[in-house]
Tab-separated table of C-alpha atoms in Angstrom:
chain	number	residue	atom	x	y	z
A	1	UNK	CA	68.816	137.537	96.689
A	2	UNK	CA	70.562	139.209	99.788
A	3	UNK	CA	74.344	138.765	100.813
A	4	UNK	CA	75.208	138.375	104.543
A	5	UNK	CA	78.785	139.215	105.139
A	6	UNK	CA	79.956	137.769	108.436
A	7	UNK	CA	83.553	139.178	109.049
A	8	UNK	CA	83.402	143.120	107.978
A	9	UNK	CA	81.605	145.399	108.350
A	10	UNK	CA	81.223	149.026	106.452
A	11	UNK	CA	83.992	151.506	106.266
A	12	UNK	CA	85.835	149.053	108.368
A	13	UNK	CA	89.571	149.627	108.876
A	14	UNK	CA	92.918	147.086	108.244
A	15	UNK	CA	96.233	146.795	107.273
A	16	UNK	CA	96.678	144.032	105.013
A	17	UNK	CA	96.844	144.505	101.402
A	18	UNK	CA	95.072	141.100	101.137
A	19	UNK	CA	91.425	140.300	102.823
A	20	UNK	CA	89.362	137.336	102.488
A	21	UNK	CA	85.901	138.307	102.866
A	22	UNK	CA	83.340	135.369	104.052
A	23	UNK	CA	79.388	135.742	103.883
A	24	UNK	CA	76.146	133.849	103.229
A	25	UNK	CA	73.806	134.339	100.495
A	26	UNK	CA	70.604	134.122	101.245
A	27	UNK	CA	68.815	132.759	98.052
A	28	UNK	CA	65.554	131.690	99.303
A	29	UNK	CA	63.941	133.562	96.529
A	30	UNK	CA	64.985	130.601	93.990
A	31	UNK	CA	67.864	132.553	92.712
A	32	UNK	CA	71.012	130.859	92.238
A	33	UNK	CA	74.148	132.727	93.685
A	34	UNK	CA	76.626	130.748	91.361
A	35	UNK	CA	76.707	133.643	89.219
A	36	UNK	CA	77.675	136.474	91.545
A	37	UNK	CA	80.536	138.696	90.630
A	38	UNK	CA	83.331	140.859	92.796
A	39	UNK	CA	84.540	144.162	91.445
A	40	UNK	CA	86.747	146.047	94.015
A	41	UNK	CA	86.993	150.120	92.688
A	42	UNK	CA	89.640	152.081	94.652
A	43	UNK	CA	88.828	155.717	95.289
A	44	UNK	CA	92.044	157.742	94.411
A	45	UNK	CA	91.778	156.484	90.697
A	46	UNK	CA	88.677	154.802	90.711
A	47	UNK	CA	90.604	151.705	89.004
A	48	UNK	CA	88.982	148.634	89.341
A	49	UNK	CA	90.032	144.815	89.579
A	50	UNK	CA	88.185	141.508	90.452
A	51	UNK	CA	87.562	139.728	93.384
A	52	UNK	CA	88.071	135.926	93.544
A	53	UNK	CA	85.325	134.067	94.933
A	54	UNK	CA	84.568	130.896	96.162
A	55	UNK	CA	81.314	129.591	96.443
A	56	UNK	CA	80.271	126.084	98.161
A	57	UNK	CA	76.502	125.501	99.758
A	58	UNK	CA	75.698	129.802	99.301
A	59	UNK	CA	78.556	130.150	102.009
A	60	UNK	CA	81.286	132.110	100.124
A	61	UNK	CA	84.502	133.359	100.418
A	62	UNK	CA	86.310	136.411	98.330
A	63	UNK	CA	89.934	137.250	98.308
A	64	UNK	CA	90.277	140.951	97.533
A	65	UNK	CA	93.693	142.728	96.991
A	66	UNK	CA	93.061	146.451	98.127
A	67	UNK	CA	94.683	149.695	97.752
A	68	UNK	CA	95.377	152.762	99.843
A	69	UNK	CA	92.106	155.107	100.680
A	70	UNK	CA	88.763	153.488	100.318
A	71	UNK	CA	87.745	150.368	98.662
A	72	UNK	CA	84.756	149.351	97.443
A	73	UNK	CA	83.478	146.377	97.127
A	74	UNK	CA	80.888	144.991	94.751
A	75	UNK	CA	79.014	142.034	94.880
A	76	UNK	CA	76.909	141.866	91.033
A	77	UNK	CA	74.716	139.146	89.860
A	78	UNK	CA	73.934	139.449	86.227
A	79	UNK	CA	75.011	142.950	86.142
A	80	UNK	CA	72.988	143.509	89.116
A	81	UNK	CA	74.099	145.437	91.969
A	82	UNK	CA	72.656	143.138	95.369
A	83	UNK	CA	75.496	144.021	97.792
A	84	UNK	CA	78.223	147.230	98.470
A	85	UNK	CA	80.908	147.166	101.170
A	86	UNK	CA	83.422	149.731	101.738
A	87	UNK	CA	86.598	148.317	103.608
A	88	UNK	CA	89.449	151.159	104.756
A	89	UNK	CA	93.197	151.407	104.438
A	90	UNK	CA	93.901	154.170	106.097
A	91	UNK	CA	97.247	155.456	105.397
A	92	UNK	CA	98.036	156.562	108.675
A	93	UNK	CA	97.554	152.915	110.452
A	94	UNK	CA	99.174	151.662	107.176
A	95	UNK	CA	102.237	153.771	107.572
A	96	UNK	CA	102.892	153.401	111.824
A	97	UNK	CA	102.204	149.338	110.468
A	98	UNK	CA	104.836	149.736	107.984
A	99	UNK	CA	107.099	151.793	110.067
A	100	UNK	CA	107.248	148.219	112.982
A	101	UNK	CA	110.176	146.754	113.451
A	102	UNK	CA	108.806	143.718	114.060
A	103	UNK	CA	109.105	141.948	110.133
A	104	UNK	CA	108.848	138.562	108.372
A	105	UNK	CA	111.917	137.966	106.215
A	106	UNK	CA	111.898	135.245	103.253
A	107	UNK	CA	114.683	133.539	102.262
A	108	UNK	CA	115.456	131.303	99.272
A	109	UNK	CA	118.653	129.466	100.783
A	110	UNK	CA	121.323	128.236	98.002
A	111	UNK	CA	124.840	126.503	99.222
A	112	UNK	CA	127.832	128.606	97.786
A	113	UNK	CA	129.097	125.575	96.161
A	114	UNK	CA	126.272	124.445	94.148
A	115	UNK	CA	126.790	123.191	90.859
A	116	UNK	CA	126.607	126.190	88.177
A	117	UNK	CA	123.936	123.754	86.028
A	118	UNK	CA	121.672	123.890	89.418
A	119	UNK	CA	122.256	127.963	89.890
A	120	UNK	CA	121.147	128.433	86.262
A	121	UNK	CA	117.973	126.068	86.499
A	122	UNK	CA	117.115	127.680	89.701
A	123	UNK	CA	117.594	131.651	88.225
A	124	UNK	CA	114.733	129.844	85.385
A	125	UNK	CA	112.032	129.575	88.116
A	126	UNK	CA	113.474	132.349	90.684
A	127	UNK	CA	110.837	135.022	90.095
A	128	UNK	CA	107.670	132.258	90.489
A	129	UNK	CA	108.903	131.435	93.867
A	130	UNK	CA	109.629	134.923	94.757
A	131	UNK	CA	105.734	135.474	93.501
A	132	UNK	CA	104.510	132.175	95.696
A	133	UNK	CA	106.036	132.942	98.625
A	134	UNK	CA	104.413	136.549	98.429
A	135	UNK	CA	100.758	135.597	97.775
A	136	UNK	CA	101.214	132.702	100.481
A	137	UNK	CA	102.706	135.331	103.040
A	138	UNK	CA	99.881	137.698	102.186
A	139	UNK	CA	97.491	135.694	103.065
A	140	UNK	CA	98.908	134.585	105.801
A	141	UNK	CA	99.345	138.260	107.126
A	142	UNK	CA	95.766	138.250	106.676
A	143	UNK	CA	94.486	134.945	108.581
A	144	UNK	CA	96.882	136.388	111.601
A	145	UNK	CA	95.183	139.253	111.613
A	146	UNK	CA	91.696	137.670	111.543
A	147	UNK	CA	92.610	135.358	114.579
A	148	UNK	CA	93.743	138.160	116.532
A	149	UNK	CA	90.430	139.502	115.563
A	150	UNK	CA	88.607	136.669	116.450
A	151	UNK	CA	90.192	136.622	119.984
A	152	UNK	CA	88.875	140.138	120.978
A	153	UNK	CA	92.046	142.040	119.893
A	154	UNK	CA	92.287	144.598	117.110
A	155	UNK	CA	93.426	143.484	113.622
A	156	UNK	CA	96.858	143.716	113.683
A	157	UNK	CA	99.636	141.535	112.097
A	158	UNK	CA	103.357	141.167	110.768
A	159	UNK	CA	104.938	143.221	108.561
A	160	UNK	CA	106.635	141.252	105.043
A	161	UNK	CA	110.026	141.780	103.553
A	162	UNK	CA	110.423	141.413	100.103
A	163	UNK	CA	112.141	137.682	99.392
A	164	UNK	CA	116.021	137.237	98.468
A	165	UNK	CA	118.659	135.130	97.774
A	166	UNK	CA	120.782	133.531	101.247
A	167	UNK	CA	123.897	131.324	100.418
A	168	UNK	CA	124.799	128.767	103.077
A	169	UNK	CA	128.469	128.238	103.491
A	170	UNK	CA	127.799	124.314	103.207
A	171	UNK	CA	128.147	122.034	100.147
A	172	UNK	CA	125.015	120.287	98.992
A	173	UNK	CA	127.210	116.648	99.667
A	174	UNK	CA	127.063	117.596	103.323
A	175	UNK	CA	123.710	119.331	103.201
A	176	UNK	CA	122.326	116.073	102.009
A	177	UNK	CA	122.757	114.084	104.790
A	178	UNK	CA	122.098	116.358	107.624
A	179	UNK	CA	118.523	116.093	109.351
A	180	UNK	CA	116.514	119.373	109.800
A	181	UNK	CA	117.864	119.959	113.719
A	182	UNK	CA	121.096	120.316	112.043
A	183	UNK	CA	120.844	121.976	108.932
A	184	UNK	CA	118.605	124.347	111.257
A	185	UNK	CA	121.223	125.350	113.744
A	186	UNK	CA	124.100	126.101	111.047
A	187	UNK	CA	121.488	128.223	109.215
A	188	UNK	CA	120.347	129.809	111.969
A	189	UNK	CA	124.001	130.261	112.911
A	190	UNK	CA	125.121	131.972	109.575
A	191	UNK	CA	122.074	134.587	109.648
A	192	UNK	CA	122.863	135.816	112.675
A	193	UNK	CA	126.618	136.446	111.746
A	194	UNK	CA	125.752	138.384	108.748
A	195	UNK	CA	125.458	141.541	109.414
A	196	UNK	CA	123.607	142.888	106.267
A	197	UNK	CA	120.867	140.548	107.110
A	198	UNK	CA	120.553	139.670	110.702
A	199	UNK	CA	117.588	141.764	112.675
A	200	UNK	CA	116.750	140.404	116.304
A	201	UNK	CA	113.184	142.174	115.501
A	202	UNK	CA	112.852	139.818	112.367
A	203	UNK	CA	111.130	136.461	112.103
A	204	UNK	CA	113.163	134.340	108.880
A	205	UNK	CA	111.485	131.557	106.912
A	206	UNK	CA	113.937	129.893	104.777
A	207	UNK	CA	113.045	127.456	101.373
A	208	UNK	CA	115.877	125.349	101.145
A	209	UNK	CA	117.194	124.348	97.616
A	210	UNK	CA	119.200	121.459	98.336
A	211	UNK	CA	117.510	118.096	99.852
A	212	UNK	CA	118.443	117.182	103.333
A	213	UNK	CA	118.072	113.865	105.734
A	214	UNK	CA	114.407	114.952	107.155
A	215	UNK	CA	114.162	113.786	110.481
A	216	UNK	CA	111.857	110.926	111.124
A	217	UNK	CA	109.860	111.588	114.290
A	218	UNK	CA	107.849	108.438	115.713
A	219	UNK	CA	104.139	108.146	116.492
A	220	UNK	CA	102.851	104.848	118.352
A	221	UNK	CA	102.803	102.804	114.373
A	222	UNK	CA	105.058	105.104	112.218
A	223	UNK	CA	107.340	107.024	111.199
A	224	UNK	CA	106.226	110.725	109.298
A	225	UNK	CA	108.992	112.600	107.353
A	226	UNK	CA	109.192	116.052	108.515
A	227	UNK	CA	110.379	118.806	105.419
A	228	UNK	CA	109.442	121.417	108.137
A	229	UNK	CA	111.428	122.356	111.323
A	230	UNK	CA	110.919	125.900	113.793
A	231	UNK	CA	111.821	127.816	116.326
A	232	UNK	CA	113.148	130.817	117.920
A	233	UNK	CA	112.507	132.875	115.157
A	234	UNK	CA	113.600	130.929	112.071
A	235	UNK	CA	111.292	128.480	110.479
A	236	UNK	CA	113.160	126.011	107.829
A	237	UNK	CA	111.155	124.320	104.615
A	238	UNK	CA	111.929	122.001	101.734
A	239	UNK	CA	111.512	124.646	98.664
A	240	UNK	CA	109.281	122.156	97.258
A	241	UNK	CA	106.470	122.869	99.320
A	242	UNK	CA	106.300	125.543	96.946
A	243	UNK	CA	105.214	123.611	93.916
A	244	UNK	CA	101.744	123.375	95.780
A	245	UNK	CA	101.597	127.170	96.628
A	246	UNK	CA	99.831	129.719	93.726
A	247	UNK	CA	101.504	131.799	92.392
A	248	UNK	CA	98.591	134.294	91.723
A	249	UNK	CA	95.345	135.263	94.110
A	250	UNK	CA	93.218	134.018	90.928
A	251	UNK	CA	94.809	130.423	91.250
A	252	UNK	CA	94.449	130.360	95.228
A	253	UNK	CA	90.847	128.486	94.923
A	254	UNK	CA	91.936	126.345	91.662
A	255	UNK	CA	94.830	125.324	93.810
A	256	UNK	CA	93.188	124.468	96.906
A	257	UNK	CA	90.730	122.540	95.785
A	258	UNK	CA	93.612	120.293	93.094
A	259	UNK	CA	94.901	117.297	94.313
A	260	UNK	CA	98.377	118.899	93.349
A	261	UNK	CA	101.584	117.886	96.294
A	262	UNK	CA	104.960	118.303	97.056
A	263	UNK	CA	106.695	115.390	96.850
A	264	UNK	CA	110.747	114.715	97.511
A	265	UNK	CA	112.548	111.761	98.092
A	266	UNK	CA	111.720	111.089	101.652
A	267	UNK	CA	107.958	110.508	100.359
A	268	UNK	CA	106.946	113.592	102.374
A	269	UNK	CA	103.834	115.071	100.784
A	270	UNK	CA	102.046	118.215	101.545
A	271	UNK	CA	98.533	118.095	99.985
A	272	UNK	CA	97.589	122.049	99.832
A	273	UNK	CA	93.831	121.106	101.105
């Protein structure tokens, strides 16, 4: 059995905490890859933890979280080594990365007059969205460094805020039936006047709590529900996108390949595949 990796190479240098490693393996010997096995070791403590791996027609794909230092990568089948890469996070690179102005800031967005039953049912589930929106924005770091890549620049990519809490001075009656243009421009309006928060180097992505009017945009037959709306540095989405997001990097596979959506009243649906 031999293992072709197709998008690093050894010792090879990045930022992200997060890589997705994609390869071939070659099992024209007979041998079955569908037991292979990732083990990534970190060199300062020599603590390992497991790769997730997805395998489909010997082409694979391996999301590894790393650390600081050297990493090293194992690929094991049946205890077996057949395959060692070393990827690089330098801490230099990672620190002048860290150190860019230029960030991603997630927002949960609550109105200040929400009903106190709907605060405390939200505060229930706060921390799994805080976790979704992480992994999802992780990976995402990732896949904008790979295009970069891809396009004959260097990896480079945004840098993440942690996510918090952003109270809209609207109540949910109004919120309800505004369509995303508007709800967009008041929320968009009320980060930049806060002070505490507003950063014309930062990017916001905001999970709504409250339902809104979607607007309906018009094709040549129909009409598609949009729980999605961008633009000059603020991107707007129905929190429930999030119920089809993983919470963990061991659940990213499991959930792409479920048939789980995000449905809301509009019928909008976001199938995760």
């Amino acid at each position: 059995m031999k293992i072709k990796i197709n998008n690093y190479v050894n010792f090879e240098k990045v930022i992200s905490k997060v890589v997705v490693i994609r390869g071939y393996i070659d099992s024209s010997d007979g041998i079955s890859g569908k037991d292979i096995e990732v083990a990534v070791t970190e060199s300062k403590d020599n603590v390992s933890s497991n790769g997730y791996i997805r395998l489909i027609n010997n082409c694979f794909s391996v999301i590894v979280r790393l650390c600081l230092g050297r990493n090293t990568i194992t690929f094991k089948w049946k205890d077996e080594i057949v395959k060692v890469i070393h990827i690089l996070m330098d801490p230099n690179i990672q620190l002048n990365h860290l150190n860019s102005k230029y960030k991603v800031k997630p927002l949960i967005v609550l109105s200040l007059y929400a009903e106190k039953c709907q605060l405390v049912e939200f505060d229930s589930i706060q921390e799994s969205y805080f976790s979704k929106i992480q992994t999802g924005l992780e990976l995402l770091q990732w896949y904008f460094s790979e295009k970069l890549f891809e396009g004959g620049f260097s990896r480079r990519s945004f840098n993440i805020c942690s996510s918090s809490n952003f109270y809209i001075s609207i109540p949910p009656s109004k919120i309800i039936d505004m369509e995303s243009n508007e709800l967009w421009e008041i929320l968009a309006r009320e980060i930049s006047n806060d002070e505490d928060l507003w950063d014309e180097d930062f990017k916001y992505i905001a999970f709504i709590i409250h339902p809104w009017k979607h607007n309906m945009r018009s094709n040549t037959s129909s009409f598609e529900p949009m729980s999605a709306v961008a633009g000059g540095g603020l991107a707007l989405l129905d929190y429930k996108l999030l119920n089809s997001w993983p919470e963990t990097y061991e659940n990213v596979f499991l959930t792409l390949e479920s048939e789980l959506h995000a449905s809301d009243e509009t019928g909008f649906r976001t199938f995760i595949r």
